[in-house]
mmCIF file of C-alpha atoms in Angstrom:
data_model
loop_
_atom_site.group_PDB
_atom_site.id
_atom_site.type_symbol
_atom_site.label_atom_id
_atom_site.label_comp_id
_atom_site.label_asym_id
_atom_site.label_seq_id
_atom_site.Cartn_x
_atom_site.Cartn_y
_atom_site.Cartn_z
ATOM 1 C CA UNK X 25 0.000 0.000 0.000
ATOM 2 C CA UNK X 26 1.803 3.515 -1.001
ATOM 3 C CA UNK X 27 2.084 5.893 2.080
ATOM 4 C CA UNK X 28 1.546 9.158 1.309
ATOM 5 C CA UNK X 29 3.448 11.331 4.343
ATOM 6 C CA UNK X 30 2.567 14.762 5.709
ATOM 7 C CA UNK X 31 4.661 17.249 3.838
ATOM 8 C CA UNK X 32 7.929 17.335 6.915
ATOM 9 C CA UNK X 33 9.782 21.002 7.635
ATOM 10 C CA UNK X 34 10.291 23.334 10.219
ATOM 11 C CA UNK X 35 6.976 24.835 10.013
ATOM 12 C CA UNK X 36 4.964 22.311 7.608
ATOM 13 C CA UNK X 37 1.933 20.497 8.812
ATOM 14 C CA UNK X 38 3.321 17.509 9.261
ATOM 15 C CA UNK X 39 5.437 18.962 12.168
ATOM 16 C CA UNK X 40 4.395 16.631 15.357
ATOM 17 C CA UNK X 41 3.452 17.834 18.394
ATOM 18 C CA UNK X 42 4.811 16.707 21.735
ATOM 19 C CA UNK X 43 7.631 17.739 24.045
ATOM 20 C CA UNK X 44 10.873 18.906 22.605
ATOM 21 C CA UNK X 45 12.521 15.899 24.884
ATOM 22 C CA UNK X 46 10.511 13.220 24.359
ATOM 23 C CA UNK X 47 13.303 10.692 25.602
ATOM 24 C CA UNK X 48 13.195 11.918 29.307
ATOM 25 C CA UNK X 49 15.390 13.573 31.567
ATOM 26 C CA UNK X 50 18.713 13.904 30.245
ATOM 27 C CA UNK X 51 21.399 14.284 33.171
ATOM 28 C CA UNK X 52 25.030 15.542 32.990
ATOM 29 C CA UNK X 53 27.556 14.016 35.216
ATOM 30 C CA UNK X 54 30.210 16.587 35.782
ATOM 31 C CA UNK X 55 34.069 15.205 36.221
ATOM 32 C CA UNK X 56 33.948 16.502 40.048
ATOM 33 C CA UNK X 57 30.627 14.501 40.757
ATOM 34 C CA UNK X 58 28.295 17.123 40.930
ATOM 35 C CA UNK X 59 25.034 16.202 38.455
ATOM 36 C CA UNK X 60 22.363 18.234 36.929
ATOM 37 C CA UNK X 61 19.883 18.765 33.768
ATOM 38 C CA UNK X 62 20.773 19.914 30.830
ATOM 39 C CA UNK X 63 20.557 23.616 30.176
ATOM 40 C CA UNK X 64 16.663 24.696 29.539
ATOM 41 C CA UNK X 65 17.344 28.203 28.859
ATOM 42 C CA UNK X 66 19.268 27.327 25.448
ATOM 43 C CA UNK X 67 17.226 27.070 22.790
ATOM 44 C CA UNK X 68 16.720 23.885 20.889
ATOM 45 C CA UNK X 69 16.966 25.347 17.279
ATOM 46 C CA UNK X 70 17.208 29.601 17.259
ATOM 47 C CA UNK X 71 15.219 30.840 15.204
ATOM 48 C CA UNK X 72 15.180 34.078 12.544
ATOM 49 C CA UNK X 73 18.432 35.448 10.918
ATOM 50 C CA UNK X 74 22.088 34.440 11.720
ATOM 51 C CA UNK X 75 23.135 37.954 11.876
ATOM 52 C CA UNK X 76 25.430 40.068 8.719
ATOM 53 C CA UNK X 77 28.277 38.371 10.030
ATOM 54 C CA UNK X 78 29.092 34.952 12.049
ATOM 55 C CA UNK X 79 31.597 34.074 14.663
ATOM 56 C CA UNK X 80 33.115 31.938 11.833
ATOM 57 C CA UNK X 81 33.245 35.274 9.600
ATOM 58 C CA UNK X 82 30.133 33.578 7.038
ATOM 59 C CA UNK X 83 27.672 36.060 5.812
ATOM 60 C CA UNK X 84 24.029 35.876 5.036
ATOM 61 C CA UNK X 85 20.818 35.140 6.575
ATOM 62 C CA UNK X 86 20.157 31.691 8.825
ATOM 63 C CA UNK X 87 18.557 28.556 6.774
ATOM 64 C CA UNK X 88 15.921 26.642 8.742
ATOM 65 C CA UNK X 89 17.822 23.833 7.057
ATOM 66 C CA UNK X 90 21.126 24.725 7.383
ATOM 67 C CA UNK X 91 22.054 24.911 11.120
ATOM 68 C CA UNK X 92 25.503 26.405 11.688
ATOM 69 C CA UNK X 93 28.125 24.782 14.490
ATOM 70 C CA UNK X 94 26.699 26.097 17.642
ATOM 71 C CA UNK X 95 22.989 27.017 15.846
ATOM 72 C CA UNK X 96 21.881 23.222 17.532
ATOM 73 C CA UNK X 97 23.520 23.311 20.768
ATOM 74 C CA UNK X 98 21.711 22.565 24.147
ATOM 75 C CA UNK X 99 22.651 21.747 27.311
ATOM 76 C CA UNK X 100 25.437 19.150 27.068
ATOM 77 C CA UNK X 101 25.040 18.552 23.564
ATOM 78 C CA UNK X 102 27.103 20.527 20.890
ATOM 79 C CA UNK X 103 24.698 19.007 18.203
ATOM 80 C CA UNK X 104 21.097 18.321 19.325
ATOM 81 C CA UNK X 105 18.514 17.849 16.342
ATOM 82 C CA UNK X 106 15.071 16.152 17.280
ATOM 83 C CA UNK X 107 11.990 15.115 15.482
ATOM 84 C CA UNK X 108 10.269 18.643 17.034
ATOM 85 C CA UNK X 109 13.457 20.884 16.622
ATOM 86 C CA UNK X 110 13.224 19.542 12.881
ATOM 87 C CA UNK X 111 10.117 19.475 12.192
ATOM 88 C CA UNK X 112 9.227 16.180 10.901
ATOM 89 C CA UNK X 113 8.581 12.501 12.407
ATOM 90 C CA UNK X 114 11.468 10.099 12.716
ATOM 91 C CA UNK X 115 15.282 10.664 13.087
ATOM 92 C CA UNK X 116 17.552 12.843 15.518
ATOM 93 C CA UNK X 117 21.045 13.575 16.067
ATOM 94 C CA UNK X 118 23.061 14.489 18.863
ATOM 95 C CA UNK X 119 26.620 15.665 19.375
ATOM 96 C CA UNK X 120 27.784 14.747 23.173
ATOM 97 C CA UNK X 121 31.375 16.549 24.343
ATOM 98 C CA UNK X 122 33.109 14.979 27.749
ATOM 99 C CA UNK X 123 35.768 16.441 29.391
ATOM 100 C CA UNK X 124 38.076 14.281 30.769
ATOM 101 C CA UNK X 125 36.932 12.172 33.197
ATOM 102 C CA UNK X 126 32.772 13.114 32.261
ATOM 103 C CA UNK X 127 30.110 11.431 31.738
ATOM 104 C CA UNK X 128 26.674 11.938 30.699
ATOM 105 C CA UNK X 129 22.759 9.559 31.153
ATOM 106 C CA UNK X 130 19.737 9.767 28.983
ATOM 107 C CA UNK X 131 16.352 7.930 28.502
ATOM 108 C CA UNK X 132 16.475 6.685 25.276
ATOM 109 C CA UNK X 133 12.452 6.933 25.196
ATOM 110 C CA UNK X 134 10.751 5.960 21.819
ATOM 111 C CA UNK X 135 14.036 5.951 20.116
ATOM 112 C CA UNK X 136 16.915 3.659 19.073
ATOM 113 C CA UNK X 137 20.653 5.306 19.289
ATOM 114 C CA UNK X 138 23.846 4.517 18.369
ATOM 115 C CA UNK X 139 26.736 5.883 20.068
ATOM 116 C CA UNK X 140 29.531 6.278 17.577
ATOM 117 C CA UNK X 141 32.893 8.110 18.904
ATOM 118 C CA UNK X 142 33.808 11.043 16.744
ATOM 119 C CA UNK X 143 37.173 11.257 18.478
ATOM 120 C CA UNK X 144 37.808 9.533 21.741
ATOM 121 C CA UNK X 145 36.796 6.478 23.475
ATOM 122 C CA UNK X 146 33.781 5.720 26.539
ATOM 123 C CA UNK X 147 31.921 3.270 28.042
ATOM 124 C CA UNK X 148 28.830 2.966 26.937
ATOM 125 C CA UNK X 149 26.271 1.503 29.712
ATOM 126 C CA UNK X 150 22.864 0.799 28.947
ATOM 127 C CA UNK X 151 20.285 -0.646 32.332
ATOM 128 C CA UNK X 152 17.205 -1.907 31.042
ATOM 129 C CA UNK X 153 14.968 -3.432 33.726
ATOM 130 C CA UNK X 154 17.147 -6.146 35.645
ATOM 131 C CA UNK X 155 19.257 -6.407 32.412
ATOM 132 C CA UNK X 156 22.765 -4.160 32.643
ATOM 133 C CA UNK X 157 25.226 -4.122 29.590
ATOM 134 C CA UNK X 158 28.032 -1.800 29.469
ATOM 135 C CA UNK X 159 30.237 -1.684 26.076
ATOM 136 C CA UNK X 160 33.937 -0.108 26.089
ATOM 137 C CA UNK X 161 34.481 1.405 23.014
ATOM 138 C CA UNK X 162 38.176 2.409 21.476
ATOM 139 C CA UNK X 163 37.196 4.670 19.514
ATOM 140 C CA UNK X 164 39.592 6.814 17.578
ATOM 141 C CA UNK X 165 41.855 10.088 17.234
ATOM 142 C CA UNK X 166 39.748 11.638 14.668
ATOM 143 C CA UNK X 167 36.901 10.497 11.592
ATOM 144 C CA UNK X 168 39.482 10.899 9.119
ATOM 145 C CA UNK X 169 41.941 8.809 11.126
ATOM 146 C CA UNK X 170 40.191 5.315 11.111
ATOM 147 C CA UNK X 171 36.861 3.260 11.559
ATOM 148 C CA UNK X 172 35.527 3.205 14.587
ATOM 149 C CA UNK X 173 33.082 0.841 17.381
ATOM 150 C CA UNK X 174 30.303 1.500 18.531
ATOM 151 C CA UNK X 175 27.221 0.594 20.486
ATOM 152 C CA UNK X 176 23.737 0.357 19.813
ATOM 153 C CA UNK X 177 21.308 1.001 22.649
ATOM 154 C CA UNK X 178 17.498 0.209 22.301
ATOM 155 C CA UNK X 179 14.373 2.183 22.962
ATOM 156 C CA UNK X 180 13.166 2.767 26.758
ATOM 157 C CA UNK X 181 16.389 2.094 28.210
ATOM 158 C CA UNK X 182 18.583 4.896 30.753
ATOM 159 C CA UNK X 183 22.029 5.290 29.031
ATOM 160 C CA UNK X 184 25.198 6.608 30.436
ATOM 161 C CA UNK X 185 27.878 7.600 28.123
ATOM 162 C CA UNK X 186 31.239 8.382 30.213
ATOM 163 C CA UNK X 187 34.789 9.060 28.822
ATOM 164 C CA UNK X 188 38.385 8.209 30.907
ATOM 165 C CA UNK X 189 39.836 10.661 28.029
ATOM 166 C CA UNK X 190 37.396 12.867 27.052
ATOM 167 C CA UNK X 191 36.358 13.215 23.465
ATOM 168 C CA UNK X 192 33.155 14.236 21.002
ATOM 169 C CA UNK X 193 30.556 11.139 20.682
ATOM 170 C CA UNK X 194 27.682 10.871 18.394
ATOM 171 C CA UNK X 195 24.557 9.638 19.168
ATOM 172 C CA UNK X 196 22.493 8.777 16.123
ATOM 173 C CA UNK X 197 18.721 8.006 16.377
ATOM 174 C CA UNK X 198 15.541 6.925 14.776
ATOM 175 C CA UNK X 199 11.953 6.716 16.561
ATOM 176 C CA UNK X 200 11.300 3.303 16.656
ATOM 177 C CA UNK X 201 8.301 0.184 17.371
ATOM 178 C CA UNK X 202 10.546 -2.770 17.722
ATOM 179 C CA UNK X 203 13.084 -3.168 20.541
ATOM 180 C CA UNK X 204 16.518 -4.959 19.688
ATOM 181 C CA UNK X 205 18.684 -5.751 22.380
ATOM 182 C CA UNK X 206 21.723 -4.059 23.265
ATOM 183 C CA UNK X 207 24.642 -4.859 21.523
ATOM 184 C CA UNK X 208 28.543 -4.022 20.494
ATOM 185 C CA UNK X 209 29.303 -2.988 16.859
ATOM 186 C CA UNK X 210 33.123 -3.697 16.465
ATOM 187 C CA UNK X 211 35.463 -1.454 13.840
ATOM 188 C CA UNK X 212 36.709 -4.429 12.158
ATOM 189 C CA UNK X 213 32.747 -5.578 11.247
ATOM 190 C CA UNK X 214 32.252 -2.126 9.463
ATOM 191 C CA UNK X 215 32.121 -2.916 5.423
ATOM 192 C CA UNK X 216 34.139 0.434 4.095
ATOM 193 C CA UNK X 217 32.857 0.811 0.442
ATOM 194 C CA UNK X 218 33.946 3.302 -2.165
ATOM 195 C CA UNK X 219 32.033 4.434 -4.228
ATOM 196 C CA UNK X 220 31.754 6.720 -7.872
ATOM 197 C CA UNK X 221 35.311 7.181 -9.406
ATOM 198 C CA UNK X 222 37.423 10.123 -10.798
ATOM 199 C CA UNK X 223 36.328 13.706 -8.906
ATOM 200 C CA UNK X 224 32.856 11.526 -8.095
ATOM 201 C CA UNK X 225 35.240 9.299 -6.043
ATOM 202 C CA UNK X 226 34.325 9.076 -2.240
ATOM 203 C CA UNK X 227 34.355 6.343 1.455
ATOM 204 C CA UNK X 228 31.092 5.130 2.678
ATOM 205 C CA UNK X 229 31.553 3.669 6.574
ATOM 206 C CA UNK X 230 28.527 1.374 6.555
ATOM 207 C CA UNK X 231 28.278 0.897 10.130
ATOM 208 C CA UNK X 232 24.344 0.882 10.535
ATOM 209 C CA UNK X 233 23.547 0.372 6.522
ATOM 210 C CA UNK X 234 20.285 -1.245 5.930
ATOM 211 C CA UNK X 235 21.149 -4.830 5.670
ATOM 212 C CA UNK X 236 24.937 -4.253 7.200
ATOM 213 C CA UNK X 237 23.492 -3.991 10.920
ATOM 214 C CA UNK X 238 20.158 -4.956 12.512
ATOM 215 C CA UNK X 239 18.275 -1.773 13.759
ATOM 216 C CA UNK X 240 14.299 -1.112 13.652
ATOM 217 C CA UNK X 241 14.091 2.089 11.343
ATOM 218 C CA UNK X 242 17.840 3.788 12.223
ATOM 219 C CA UNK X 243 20.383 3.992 8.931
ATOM 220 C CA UNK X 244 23.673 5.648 9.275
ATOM 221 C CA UNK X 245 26.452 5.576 7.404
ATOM 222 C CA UNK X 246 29.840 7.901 7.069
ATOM 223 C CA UNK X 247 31.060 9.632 3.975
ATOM 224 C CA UNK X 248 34.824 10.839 3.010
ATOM 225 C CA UNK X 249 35.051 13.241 0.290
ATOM 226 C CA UNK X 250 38.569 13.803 -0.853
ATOM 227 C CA UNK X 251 39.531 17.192 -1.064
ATOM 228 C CA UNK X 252 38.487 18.837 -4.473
ATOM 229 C CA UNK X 253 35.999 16.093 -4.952
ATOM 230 C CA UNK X 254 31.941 15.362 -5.332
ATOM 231 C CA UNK X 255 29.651 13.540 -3.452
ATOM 232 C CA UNK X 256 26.389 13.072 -3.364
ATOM 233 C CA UNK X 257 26.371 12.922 -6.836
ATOM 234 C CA UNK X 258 24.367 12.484 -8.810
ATOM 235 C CA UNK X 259 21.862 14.939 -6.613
ATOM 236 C CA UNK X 260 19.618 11.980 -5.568
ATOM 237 C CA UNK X 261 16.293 11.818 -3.546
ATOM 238 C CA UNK X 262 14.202 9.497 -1.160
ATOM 239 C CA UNK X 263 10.703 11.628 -0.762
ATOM 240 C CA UNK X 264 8.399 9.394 -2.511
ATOM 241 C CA UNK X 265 7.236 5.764 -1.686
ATOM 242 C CA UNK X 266 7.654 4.130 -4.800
ATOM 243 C CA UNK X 267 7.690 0.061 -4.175
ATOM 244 C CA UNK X 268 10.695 -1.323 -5.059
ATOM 245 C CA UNK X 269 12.023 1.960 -6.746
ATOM 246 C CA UNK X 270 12.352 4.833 -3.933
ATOM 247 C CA UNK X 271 11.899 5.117 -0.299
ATOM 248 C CA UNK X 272 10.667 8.271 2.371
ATOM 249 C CA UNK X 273 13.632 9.123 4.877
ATOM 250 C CA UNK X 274 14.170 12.419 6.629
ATOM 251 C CA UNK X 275 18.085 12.697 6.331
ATOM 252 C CA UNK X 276 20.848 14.775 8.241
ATOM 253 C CA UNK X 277 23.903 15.891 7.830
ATOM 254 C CA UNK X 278 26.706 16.932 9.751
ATOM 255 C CA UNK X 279 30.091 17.669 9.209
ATOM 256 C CA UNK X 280 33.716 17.736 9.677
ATOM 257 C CA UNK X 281 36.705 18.913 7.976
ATOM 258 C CA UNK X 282 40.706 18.307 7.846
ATOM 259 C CA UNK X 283 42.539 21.369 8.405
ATOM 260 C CA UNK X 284 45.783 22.085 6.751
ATOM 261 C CA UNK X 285 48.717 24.000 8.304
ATOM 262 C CA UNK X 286 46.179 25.713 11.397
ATOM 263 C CA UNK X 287 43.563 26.426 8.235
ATOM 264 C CA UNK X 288 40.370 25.024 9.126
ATOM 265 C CA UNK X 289 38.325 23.107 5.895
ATOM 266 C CA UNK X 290 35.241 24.342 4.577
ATOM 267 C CA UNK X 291 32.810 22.929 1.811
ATOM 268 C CA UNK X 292 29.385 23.223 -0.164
ATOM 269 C CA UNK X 293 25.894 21.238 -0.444
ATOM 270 C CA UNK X 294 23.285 21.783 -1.814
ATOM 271 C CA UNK X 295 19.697 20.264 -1.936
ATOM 272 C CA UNK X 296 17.044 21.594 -4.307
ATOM 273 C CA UNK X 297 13.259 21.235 -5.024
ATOM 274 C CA UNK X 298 11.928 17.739 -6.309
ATOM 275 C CA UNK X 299 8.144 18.526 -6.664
ATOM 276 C CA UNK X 300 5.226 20.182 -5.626
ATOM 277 C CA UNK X 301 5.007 20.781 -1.578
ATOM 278 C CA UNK X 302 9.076 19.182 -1.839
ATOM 279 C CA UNK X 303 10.605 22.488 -2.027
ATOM 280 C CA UNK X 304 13.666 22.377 0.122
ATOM 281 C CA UNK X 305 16.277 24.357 -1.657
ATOM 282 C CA UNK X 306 19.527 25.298 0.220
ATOM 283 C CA UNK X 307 23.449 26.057 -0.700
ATOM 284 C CA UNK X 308 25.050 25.999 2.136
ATOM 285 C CA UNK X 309 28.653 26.867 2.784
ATOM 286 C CA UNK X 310 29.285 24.142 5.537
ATOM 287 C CA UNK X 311 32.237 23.720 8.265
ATOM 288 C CA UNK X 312 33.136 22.095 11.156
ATOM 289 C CA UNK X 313 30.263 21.178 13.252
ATOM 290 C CA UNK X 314 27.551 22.608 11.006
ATOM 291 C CA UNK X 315 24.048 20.350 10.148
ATOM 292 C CA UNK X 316 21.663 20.570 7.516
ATOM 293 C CA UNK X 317 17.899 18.730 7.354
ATOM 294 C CA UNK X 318 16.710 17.524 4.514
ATOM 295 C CA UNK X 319 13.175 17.064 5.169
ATOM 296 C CA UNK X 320 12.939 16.006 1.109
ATOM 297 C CA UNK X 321 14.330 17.316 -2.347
ATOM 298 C CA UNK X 322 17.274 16.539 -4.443
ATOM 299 C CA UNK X 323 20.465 16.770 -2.265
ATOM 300 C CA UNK X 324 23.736 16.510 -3.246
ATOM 301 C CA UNK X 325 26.522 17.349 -4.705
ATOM 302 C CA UNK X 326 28.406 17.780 -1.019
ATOM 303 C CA UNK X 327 31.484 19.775 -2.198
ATOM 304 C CA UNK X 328 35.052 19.109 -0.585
ATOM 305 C CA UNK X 329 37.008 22.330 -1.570
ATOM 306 C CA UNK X 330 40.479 20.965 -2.737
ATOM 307 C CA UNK X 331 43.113 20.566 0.256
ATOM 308 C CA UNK X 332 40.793 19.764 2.930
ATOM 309 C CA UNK X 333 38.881 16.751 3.326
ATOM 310 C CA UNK X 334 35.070 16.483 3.993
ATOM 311 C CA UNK X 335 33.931 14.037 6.591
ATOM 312 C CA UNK X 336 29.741 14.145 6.638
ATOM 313 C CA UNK X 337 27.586 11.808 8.940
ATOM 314 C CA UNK X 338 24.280 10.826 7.605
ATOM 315 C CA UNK X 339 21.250 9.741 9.702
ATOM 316 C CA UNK X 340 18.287 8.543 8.175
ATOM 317 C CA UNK X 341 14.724 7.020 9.035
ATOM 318 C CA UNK X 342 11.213 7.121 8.139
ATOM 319 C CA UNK X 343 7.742 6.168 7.974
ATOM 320 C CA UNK X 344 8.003 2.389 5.882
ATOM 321 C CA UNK X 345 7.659 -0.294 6.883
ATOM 322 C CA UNK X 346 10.952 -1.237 5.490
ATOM 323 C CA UNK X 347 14.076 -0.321 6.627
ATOM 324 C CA UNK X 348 15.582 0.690 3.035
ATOM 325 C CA UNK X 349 17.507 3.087 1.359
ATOM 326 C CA UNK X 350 16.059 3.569 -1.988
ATOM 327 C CA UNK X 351 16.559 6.873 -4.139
ATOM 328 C CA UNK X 352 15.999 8.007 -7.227
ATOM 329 C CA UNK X 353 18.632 9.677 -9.240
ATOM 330 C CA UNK X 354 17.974 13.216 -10.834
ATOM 331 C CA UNK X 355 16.862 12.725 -14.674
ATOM 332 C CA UNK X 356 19.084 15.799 -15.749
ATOM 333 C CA UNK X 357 22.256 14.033 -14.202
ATOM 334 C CA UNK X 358 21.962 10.745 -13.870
ATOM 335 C CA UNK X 359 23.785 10.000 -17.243
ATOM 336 C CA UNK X 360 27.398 10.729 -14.929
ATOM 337 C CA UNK X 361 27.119 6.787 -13.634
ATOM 338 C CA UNK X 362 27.863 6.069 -17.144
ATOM 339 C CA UNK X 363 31.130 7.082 -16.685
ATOM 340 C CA UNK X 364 32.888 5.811 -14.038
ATOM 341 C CA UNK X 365 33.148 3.050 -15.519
ATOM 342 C CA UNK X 366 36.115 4.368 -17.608
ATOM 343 C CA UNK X 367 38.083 6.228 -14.882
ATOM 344 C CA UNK X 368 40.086 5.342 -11.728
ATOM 345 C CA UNK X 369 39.489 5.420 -8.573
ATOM 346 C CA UNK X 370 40.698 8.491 -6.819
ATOM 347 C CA UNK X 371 43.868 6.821 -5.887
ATOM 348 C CA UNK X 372 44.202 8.832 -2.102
ATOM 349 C CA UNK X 373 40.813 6.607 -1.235
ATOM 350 C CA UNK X 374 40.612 4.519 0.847
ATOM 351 C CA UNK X 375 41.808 7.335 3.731
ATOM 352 C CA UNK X 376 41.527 4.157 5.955
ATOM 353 C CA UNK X 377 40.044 0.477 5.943
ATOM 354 C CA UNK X 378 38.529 -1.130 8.989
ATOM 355 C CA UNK X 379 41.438 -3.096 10.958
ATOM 356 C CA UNK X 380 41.530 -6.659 10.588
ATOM 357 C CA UNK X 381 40.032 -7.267 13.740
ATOM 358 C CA UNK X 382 39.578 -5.332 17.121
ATOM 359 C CA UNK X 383 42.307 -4.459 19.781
#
């Protein structure tokens, strides 16, 4: 039976209603002991313009879809995009950074997470009824330095992420009806693909593909662009159920860079209309720590500016039944596929493959 969904976005109709923390009290364990809740005064997702001029020196007015580092802070969480703050039904995204020694516990509510280290390594401890499992994940320096573990933690569980080292942690999540159990996802289990070839040439981390790892409605991969290079390209889209042929997920994005010599990185997407009431259209510059929703419409390319590689996280879920990633390639440039056949690789990919097998 095709679903048709609500048109999703900030302010469309299909915007649910609820509390903006439907997973529960979130606590933050402090390195000296001391807990408390996570900051209420800081808004979720500011609204109206970004000012002339950002901290970061950008210029322009604020996207509802592009959320610049800092935009999605609150409380603990550097990053902290929910179903409400977005404006649509199914996935979130959050951004946790530990000091030293810190630690942090949330109700995972109606949601199933992933806690994937960024840089860093934690425990990851997840109590469910009389049922206690705790996960110790290595982690890594930095996303372009290697894969990494993680941990996947199921829906109505409490959840405490803590960190000997300090480090940044993402915590990946789609609103969910089944519950899994908790369980370890080791580095050397991650499939690292590459995909396109030539400037189209890029890393795909499948750690939490649809049919790589079990999850209810949660896909989540990582993407390394070489500097200079495309991805996300062809522009693609998933905003129509189309059996067989195309799939509905809400998708986000959020990104890192690789400085060079104390310069910080910097790159471009863009996502543009697909239809009638799918009219999400940004180009975005986008650095270090920045997010953008894509509610629907054709997204891509993601632009690595040459000398600085892109790193971008994508989170993905919606209303199927089936867990799938289907898309549908835009009809003016589709035709590229065609030739990739006929060029190399870029020869600096892969950055990294998954090790052998885990420390």
């Amino acid at each position: 039976m095709t679903r048709t969904p609500p048109r999703p976005g900030p302010t469309g109709p299909g915007r649910p209603t609820g509390p903006d923390e439907p997973t529960g009290r979130a606590d933050l364990t402090r390195p000296d002991g001391s807990t408390g809740p996570a900051d209420p005064t800081r808004p979720d997702r500011p609204t109206g313009p970004a000012g002339p001029t950002g901290p970061d020196g950008r210029t322009g007015p604020a996207s509802p879809y592009h959320l610049r580092a800092g935009r999605a802070a609150h409380g603990p969480y550097a990053v902290h995009v929910t179903p409400e703050s977005a404006g649509w039904g199914h996935c979130s995204l959050r951004v946790l950074e530990l000091p030293p020694g810190g630690s942090h516990t949330f109700d995972t509510g109606d949601s199933e997470w992933i806690v994937l280290p960024l840089s860093g390594g934690c425990a990851v401890a997840c109590a469910d009824g009389s049922a206690h499992d705790t996960f110790a994940l290595t982690g890594r320096a930095s996303v372009f330095s290697g894969v990494s573990d993680f941990a996947y933690v199921p829906r109505d569980a409490r959840t405490t992420v803590s960190s000997a080292g300090g480090g940044r942690f993402a915590l990946t999540g789609a609103r969910c009806t089944r519950r899994l159990p908790a369980r370890y996802g080791a580095a050397c289990g991650v499939p690292v693909e590459l995909r396109g070839s030539g400037p189209c040439s890029r890393q795909v981390n499948n750690f939490a593909a649809a049919g790589v790892w079990d999850c209810d409605a949660l896909i989540a991969v990582e993407v390394l662009t070489p500097g200079g290079n495309w991805s996300s390209f062809p522009p693609h889209k998933h905003d129509e159920h189309r059996p067989g042929e195309e799939s509905v997920l809400e998708e986000i994005y959020y990104f890192e860079f690789a400085g060079h010599d104390g310069t910080p990185g910097l790159g471009y997407q863009r996502v543009s209309p697909s239809g009638p009431g799918r009219d999400t259209d940004v180009l975005a510059e986008v650095r270090d720590g920045d997010v953008v929703l894509i509610p629907d419409g054709w997204h891509g390319p993601s632009m690595a500016v040459p000398g600085h590689h892109m790193y971008y996280l994508n989170v993905m879920a919606g209303p199927g039944t089936e867990r799938a990633w289907l898309i549908r390639d835009h009809p003016d440039h589709a035709w590229i596929r065609g030739t990739w056949p006929g060029q190399p690789v870029d020869p600096r990919l892969p950055l990294y493959s998954a090790p052998e097998q885990t420390p």
